[in-house]
Coordinates of C-alpha atoms in Angstrom, one line a residue:
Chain A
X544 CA -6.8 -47.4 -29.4
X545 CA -7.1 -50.2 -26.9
X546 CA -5.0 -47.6 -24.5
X547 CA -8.1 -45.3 -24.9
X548 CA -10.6 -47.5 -24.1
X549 CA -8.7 -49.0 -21.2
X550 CA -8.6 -44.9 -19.7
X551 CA -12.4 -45.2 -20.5
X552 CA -13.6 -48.4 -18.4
X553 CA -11.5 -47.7 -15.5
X554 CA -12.6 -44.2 -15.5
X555 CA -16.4 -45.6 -15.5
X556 CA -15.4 -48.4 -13.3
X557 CA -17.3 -46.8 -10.7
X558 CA -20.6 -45.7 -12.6
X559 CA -20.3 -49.2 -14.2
X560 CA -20.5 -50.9 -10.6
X561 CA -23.9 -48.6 -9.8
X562 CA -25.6 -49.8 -13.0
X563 CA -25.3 -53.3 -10.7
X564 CA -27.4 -51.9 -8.2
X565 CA -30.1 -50.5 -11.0
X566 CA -29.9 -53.9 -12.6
X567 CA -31.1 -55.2 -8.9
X568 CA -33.5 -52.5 -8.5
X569 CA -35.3 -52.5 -11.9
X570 CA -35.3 -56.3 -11.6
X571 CA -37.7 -55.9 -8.7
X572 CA -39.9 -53.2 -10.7
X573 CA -40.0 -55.4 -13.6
X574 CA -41.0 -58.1 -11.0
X575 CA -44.0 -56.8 -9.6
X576 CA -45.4 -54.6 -13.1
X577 CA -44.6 -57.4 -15.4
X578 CA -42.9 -54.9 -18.2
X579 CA -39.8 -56.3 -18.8
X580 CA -39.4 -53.6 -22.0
X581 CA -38.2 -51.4 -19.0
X582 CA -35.1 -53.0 -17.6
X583 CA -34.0 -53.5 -21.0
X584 CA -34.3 -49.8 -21.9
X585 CA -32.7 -48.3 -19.1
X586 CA -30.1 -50.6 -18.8
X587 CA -29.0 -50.4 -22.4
X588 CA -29.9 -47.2 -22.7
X589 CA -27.9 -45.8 -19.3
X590 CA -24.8 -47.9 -20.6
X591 CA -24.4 -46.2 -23.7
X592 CA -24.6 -42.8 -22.4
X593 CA -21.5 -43.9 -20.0
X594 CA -19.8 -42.4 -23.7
X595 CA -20.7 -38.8 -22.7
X596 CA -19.8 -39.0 -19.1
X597 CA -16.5 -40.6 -20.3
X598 CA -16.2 -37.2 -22.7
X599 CA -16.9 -35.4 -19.6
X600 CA -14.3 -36.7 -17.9
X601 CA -11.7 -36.3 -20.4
X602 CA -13.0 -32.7 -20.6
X603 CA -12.6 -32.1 -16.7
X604 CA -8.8 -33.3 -17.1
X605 CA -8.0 -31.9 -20.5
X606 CA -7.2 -34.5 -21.4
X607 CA -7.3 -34.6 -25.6
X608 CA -4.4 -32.3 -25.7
X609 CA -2.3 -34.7 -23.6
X610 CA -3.6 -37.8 -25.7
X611 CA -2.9 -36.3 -29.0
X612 CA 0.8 -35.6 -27.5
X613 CA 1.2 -38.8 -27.2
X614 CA 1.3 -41.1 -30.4
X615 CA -2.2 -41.5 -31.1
X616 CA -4.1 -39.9 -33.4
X617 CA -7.6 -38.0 -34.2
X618 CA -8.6 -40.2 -35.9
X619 CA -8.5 -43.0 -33.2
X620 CA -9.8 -40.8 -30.5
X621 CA -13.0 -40.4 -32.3
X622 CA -13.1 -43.7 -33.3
X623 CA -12.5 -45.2 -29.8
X624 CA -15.7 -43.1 -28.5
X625 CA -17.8 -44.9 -31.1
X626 CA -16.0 -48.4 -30.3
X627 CA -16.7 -47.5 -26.6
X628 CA -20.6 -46.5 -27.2
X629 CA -20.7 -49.8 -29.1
X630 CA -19.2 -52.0 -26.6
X631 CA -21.2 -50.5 -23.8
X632 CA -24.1 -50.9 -25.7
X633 CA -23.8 -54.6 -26.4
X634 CA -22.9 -55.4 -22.7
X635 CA -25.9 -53.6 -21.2
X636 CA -28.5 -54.9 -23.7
X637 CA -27.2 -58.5 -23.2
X638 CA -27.1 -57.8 -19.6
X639 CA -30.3 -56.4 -19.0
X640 CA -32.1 -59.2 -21.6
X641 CA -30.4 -62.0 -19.6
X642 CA -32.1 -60.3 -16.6
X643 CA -35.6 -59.7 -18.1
X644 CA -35.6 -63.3 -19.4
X645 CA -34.8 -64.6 -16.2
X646 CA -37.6 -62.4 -14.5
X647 CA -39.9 -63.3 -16.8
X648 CA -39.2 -67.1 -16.7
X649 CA -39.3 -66.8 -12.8
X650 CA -42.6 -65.4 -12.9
X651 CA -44.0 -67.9 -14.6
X652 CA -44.9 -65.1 -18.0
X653 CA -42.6 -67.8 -20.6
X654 CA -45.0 -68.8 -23.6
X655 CA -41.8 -70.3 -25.6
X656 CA -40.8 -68.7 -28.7
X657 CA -43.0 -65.9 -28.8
X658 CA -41.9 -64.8 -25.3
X659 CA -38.3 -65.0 -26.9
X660 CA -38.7 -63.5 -30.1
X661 CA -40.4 -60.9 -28.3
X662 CA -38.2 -59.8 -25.4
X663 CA -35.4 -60.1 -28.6
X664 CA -36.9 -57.7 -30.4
X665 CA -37.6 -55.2 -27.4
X666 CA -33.5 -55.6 -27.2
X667 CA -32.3 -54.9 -30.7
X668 CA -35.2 -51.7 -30.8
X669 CA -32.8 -50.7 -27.6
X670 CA -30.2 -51.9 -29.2
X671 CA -31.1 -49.3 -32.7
X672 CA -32.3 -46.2 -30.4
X673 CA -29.1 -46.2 -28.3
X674 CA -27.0 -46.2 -31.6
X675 CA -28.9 -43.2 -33.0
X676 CA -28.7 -41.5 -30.0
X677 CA -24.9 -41.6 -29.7
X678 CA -24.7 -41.1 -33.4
X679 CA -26.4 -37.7 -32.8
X680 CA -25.1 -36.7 -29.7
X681 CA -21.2 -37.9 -30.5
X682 CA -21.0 -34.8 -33.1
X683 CA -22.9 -32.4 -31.1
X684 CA -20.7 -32.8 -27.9
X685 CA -17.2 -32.3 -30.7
X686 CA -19.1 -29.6 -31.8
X687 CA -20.1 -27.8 -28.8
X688 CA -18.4 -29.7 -25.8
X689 CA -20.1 -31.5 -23.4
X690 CA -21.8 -29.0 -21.3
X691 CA -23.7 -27.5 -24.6
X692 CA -24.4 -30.8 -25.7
X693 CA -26.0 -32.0 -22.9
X694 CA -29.1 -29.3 -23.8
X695 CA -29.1 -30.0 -27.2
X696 CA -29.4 -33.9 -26.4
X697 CA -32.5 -33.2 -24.6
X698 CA -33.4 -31.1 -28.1
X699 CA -32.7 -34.2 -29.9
X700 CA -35.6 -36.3 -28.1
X701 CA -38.3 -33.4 -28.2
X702 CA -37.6 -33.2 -32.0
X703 CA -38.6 -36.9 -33.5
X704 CA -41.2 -36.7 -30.8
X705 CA -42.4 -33.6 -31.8
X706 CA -42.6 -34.2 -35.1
X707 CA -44.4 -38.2 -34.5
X708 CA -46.7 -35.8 -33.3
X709 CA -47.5 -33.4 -35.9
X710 CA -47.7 -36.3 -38.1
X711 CA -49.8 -38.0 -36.0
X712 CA -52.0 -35.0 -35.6
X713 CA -52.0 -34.9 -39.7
X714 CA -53.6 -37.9 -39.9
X715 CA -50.3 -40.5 -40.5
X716 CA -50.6 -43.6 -38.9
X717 CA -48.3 -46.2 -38.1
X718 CA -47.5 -48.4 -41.3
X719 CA -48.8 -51.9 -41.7
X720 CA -47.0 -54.9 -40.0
X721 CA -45.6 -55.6 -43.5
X722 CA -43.9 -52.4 -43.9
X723 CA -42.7 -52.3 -40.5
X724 CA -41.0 -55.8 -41.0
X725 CA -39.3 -54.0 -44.0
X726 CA -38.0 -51.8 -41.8
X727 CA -36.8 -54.1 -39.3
X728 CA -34.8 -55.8 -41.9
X729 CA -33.2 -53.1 -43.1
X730 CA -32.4 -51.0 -40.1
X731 CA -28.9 -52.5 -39.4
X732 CA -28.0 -51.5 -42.9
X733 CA -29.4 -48.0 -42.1
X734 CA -27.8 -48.4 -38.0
X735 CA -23.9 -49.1 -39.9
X736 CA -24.4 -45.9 -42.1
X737 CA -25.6 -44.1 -39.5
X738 CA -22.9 -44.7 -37.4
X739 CA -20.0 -44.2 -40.5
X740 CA -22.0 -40.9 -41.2
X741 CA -21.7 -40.0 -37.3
X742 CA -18.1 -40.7 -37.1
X743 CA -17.1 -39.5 -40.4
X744 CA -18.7 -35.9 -39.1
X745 CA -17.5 -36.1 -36.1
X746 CA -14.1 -36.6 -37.5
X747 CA -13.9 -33.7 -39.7
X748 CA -15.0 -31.3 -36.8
X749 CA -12.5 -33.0 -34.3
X750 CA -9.5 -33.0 -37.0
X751 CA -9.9 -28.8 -38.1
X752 CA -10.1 -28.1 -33.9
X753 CA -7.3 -26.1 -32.0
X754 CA -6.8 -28.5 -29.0
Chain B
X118 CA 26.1 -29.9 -33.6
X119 CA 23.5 -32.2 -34.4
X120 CA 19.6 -30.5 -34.0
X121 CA 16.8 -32.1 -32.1
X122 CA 14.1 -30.1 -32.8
X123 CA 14.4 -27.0 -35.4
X124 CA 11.8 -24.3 -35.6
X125 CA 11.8 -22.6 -38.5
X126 CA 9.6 -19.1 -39.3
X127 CA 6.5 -20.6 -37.4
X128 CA 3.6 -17.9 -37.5
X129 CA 0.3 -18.6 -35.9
X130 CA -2.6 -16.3 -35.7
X131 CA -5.1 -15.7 -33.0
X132 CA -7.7 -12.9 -32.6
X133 CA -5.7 -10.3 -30.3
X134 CA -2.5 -11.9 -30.3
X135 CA -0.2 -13.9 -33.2
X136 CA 3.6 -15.6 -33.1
X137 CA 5.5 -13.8 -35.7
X138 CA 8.0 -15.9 -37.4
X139 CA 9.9 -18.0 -34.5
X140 CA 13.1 -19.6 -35.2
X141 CA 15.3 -21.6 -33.2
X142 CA 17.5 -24.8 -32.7
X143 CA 17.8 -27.3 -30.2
X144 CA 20.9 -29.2 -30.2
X145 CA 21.4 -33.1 -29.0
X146 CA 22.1 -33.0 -25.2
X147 CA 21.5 -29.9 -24.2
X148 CA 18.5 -28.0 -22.5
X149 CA 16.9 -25.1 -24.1
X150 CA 14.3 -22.6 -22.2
X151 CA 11.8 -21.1 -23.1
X152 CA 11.3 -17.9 -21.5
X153 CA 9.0 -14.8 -21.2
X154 CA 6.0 -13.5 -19.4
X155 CA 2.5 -15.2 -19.2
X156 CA 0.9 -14.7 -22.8
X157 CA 4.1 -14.2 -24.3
X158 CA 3.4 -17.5 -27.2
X159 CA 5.6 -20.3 -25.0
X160 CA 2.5 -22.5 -24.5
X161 CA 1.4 -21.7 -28.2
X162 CA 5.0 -22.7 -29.4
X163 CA 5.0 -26.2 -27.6
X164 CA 1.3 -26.5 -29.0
X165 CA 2.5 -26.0 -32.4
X166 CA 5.2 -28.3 -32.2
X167 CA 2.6 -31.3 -30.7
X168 CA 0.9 -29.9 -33.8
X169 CA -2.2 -29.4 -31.0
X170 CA -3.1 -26.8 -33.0
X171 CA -2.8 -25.7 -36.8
X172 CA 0.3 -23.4 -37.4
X173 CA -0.1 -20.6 -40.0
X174 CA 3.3 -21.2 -42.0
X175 CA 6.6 -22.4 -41.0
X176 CA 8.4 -25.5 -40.6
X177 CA 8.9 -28.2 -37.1
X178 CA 11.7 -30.6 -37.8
X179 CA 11.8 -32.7 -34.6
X180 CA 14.7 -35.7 -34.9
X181 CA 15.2 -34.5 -38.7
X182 CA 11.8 -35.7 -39.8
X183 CA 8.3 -33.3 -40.1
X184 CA 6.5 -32.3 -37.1
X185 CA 3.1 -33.3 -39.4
X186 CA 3.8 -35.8 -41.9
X187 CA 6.0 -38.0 -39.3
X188 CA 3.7 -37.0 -36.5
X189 CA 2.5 -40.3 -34.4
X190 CA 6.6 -41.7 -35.3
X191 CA 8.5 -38.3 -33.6
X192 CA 5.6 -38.4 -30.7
X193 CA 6.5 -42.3 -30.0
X194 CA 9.9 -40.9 -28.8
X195 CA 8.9 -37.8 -26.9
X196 CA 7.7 -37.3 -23.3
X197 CA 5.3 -34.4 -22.8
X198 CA 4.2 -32.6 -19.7
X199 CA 1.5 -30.1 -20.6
X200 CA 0.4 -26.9 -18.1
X201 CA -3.4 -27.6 -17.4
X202 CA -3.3 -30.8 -18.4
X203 CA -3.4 -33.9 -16.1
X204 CA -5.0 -37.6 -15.7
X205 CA -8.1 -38.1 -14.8
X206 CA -9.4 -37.7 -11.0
X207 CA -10.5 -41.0 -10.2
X208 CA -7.4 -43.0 -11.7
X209 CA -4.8 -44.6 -9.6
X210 CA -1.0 -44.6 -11.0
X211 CA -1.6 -48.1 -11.1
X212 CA -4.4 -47.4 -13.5
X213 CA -1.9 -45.1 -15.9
X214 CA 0.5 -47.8 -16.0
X215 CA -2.3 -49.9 -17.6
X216 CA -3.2 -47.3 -20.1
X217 CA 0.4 -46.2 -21.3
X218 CA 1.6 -49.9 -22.0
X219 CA -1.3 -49.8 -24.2
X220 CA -0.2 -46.6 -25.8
X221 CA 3.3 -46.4 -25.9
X222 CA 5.3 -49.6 -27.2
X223 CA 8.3 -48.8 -25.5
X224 CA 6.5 -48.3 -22.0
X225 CA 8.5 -49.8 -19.2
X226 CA 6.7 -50.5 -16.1
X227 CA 9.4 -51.5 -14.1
X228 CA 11.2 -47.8 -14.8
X229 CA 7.9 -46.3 -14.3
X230 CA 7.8 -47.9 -10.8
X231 CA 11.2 -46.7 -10.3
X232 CA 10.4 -43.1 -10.4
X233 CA 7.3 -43.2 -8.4
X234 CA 9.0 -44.8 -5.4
X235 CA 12.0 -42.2 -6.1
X236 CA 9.4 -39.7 -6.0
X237 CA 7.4 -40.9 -3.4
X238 CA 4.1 -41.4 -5.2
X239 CA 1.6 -43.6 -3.5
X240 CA 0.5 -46.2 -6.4
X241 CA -2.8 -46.9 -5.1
X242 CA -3.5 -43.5 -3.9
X243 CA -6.2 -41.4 -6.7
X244 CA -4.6 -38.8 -8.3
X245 CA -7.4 -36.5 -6.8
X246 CA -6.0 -36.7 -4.0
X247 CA -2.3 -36.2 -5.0
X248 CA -0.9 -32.5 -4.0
X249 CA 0.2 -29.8 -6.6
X250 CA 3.8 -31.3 -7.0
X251 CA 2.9 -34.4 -6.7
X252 CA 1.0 -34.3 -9.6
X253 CA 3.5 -32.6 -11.3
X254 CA 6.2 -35.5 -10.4
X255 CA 3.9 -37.9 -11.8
X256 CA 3.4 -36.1 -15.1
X257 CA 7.2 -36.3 -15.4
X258 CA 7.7 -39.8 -14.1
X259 CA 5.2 -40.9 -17.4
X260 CA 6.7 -39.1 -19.4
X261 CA 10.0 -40.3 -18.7
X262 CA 9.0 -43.8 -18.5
X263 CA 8.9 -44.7 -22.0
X264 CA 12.3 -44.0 -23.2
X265 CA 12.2 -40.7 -25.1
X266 CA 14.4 -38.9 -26.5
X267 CA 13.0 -35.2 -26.1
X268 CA 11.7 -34.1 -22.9
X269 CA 8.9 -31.1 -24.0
X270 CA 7.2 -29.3 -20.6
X271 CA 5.1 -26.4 -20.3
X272 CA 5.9 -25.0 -17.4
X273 CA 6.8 -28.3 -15.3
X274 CA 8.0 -26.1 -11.9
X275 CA 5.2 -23.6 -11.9
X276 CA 3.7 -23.3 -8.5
X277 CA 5.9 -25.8 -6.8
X278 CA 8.0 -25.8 -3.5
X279 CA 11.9 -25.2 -4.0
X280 CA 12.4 -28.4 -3.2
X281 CA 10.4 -30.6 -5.2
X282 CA 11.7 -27.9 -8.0
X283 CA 15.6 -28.4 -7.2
X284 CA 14.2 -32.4 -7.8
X285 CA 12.8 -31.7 -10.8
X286 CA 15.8 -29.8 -12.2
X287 CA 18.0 -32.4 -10.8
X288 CA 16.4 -35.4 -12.9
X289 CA 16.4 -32.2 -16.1
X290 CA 20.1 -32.8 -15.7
X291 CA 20.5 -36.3 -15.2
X292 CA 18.0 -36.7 -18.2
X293 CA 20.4 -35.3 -20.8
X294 CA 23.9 -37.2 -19.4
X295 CA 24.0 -39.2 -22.3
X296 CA 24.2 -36.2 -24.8
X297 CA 22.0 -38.3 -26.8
X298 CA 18.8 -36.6 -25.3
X299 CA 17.3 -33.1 -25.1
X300 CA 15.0 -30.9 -23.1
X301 CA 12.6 -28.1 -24.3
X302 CA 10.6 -26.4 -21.2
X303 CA 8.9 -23.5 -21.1
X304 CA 9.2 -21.3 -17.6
X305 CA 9.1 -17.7 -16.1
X306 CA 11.4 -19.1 -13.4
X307 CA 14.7 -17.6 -14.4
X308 CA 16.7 -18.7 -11.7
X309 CA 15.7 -22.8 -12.3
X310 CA 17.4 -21.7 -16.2
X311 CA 20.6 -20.3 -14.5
X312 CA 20.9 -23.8 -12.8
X313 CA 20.3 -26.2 -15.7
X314 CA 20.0 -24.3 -19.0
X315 CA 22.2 -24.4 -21.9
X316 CA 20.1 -22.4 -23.8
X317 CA 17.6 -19.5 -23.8
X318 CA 14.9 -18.8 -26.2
X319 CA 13.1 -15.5 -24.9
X320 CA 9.6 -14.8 -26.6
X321 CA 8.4 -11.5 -26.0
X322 CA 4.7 -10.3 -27.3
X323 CA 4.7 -13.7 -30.0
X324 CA 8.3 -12.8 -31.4
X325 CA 11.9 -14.0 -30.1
X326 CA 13.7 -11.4 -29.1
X327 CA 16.9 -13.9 -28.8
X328 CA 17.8 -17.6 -28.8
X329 CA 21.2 -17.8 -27.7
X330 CA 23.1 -19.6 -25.1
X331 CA 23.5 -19.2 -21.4
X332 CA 27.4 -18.9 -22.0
X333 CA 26.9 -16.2 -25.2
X334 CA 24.4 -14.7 -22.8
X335 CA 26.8 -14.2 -19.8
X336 CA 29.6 -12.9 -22.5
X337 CA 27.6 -10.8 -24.3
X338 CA 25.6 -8.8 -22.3
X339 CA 26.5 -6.0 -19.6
X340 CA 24.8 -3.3 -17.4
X341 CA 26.5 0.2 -17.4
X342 CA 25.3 2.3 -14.2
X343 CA 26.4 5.9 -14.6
X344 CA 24.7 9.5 -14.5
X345 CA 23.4 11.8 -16.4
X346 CA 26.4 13.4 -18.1
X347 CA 27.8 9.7 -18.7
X348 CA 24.8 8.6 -20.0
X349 CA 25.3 11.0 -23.4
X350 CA 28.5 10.1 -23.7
X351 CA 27.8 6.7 -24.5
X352 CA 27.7 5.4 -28.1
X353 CA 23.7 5.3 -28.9
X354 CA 24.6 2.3 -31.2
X355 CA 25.6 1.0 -28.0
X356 CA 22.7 0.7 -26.0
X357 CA 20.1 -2.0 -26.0
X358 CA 17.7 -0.5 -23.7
X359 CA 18.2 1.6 -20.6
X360 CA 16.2 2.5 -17.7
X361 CA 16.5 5.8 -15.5
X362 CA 15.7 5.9 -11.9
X363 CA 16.7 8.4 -9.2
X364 CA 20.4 7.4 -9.2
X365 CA 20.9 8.3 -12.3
X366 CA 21.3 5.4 -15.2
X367 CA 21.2 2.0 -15.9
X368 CA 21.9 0.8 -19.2
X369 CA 22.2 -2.4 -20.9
X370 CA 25.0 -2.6 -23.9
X371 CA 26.1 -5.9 -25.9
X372 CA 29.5 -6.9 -26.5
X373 CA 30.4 -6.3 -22.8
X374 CA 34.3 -7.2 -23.2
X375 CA 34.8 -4.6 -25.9
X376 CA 32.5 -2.0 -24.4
X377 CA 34.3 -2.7 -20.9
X378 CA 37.5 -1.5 -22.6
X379 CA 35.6 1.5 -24.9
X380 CA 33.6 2.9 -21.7
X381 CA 36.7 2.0 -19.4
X382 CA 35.6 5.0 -16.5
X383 CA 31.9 3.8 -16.5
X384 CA 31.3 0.8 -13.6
X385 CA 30.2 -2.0 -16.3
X386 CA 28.1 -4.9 -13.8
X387 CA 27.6 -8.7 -15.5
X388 CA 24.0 -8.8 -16.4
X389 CA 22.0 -12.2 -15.3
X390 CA 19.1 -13.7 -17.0
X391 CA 16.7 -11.8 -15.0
X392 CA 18.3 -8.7 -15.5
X393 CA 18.4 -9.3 -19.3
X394 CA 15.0 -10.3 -19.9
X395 CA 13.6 -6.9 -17.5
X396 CA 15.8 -4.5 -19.8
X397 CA 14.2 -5.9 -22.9
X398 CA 10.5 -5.5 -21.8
X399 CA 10.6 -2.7 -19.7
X400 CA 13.9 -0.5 -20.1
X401 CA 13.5 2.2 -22.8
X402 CA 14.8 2.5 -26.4
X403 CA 16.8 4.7 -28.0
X404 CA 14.6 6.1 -30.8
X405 CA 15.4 4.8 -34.6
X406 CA 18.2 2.5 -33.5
X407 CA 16.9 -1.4 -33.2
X408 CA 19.9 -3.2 -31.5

């Protein structure tokens, strides 16, 4: 396992290094429009999706079939995508909140704890999306491989948006601070079975393939 | 003789083509190839052994223990180098040095190191940029650097210079010394078998047609080259296959010492490898006998 996600990070060493550069760049944005909700998005957001370009990469070398002939199991090369997603995940969002605090504290934008609390929250809704996402796209890519996945991916933005939409259009309207607090609470209860669900799928697709 | 690896009635199934029943041994310290034409089921044997892919019945014993349920113990102690597959582009051997110690316990860096500088691999070179053979040597070089005990390659000297084969073949050799260790590898390179082989396994069309040794090979088998009126005189039970051409006759018989003395007017040649393997898949059959 900790072989696998050794071959990941120095495999992304590179791509890692040019999130650097965004960090700088989207730093200056956040600078001069004052949204600091946007360097934490990207950031976190870019970082996860590092997962599928490492899948990419093991695709381009064929690599599975030589992994699996070597003592590790399925099991532990799905696993190790989800530990990678995870990992990635937490680095950018800590990364790019350290960043949007200190922008936001340079500017002169800090109101104390509310400025906190908020900029927090922007970071775990990151955080959450980026989980799903993976969560969803993790199966699809076992299940079609990368290239197949990648359209899909795109599919599996338009649909919740489409559907906010329709419901929108319907006459549903965001639910009352109260609720929504519920939900906050609860959502890294619903983020860990989400993410057992995901890998538990993606499992059973990976373990019947022909490698 | 003690076995290695034993496979035992392994069938596998594909749309268009399917591997009927294989058997065959591979004793401690020897080298066993595994030949036959592109598609013939090599690759899908050494897949089903990895257990890469899901057999349809049969048994893999590799070191006396299941090829399944022991499956992450037997590929602790087994070196692999697979056809298409390879590192990844943008990796260093450096870099792979890093990843096996985390995946193999009985990685040893320092042998590893070895090896590259014996084969001239640049450690801080990508592998993108590493020729054909190189990457080839390097395969080889990981998979010898954590001790095993069974060497599996799908075709390892495919597409490579004579040279860096003759320097593949010579490690092949230096590999099993200790009689302790084996070699599987697949390859339509017959003469790199007539240098290092000890035994043959030839697949032809998913099936074997014979696993036997080089020496049982050499003894066994003999080419008869005679005409027309010679030809009929020869016991059909006799022939394997023959082929006709504008000379006349060229026929391949078993038991070559006895038929040498049975056919003792007919010019009997030694068949090699090559010759043995052509006979089988492209000489004709004598209808309604199957030898």
């Amino acid at each position: 396992m900790k072989g696998l996600i050794i071959k990941d990070l120095l495999n992304l060493k590179k791509g890692i290094g040019t999130i650097l550069y965004l960090i700088i760049i989207y730093s200056f944005f956040t600078y001069t429009t004052g949204n600091s909700g946007m360097i934490i998005g990207i950031i976190a957001f870019l970082m996860t999706s590092f997962t599928i370009t490492s899948m990419s990469y093991d695709d381009m070398a064929k690599w599975d079939s030589y992994a699996l002939a070597m003592p590790i199991s399925r099991k532990n090369i799905v696993l190790s995508k989800y530990l990678l997603s995870l990992l990635l995940g937490i680095i950018g969002t800590i990364l790019a909140t350290i960043c949007a605090f200190a922008i936001v504290y340079i500017k002169g934008d800090f109101w104390g704890v509310e400025t906190i609390l908020e900029l927090l929250l922007t970071a775990y809704t990151v955080f959450a999306i980026s989980i799903v996402y993976i969560s969803i796209v993790i199966p699809l890519i076992y299940r079609f491989g990368v290239e197949k996945a990648r359209i899909l991916m795109v599919g599996s933005f338009i649909l919740p948006t489409g559907i906010g939409y329709l419901l929108y259009k319907m006459g549903f309207r965001l639910p009352s601070i109260e609720v929504l607090k519920v939900m906050l609470y609860l959502s890294p209860l619903f983020l860990v079975l989400i993410l057992i669900l995901s890998s538990y799928i993606a499992y059973s697709i990976y373990n019947k393939k022909d490698i | 003789m003690e076995n290695i690896l034993t496979v035992e009635n392994l069938s596998k199934e594909y749309e268009g083509f399917s591997l009927d029943e294989v058997n065959f041994q591979l004793p401690k310290g020897t080298i066993m190839g595994l030949v036959g034409e592109n598609g013939a089921g090599k690759t899908t044997i050494i897949k089903l052994i990895l257990n890469l892919i899901k057999k349809k019945m049969g048994r893999i014993q590799v070191f006396g223990l299941d090829n399944i349920e022991d499956e992450l113990k037997i590929k602790s102690r087994i070196g692999v180098v697979l056809d298409e597959s390879s590192f990844h582009d943008n990796l260093v051997a450096r870099d792979i040095s890093i990843i096996m110690k985390n995946i193999y316990d009985s990685w040893d860096k320092d042998l590893f190191l070895d090896y590259l500088s014996r084969f001239k691999l640049p450690k801080d070179k990508r592998i993108k940029e590493y020729s054909k053979g190189m990457k080839m040597k390097l395969s080889i070089a990981v998979a010898l650097s954590h001790n095993p005990q069974l060497l599996i390659l799908d075709e390892p000297t495919a597409g490579l210079d004579p040279i860096v084969r003759s320097e593949i073949l010579d490690i092949f050799l230096e590999f099993i010394q200790d009689e302790e260790r084996s070699i599987l590898f697949s390859t339509h390179i017959t003469s790199d078998l007539d240098k290092v082989a000890d035994y043959i396994t030839f697949i032809h069309n998913g099936g074997v047609i014979f696993s036997e040794s080089m020496d049982g090979l050499a003894e066994n088998y003999g080419i008869i080259k005679c005409g027309i009126s010679d030809f009929n005189k020869i016991d059909r039970t006799d022939i394997v296959t023959y082929r006709k051409n504008n000379f006349g006759y060229e026929v391949l018989v078993t038991n070559k010492e006895k038929n040498r003395y049975k056919y003792k007017d007919l010019v009997m040649d030694n068949a090699n490898l090559e010759d043995i393997m052509l006979f089988h898949i492209r000489g004709k059959r004598i209808e309604g006998f199957n030898n």
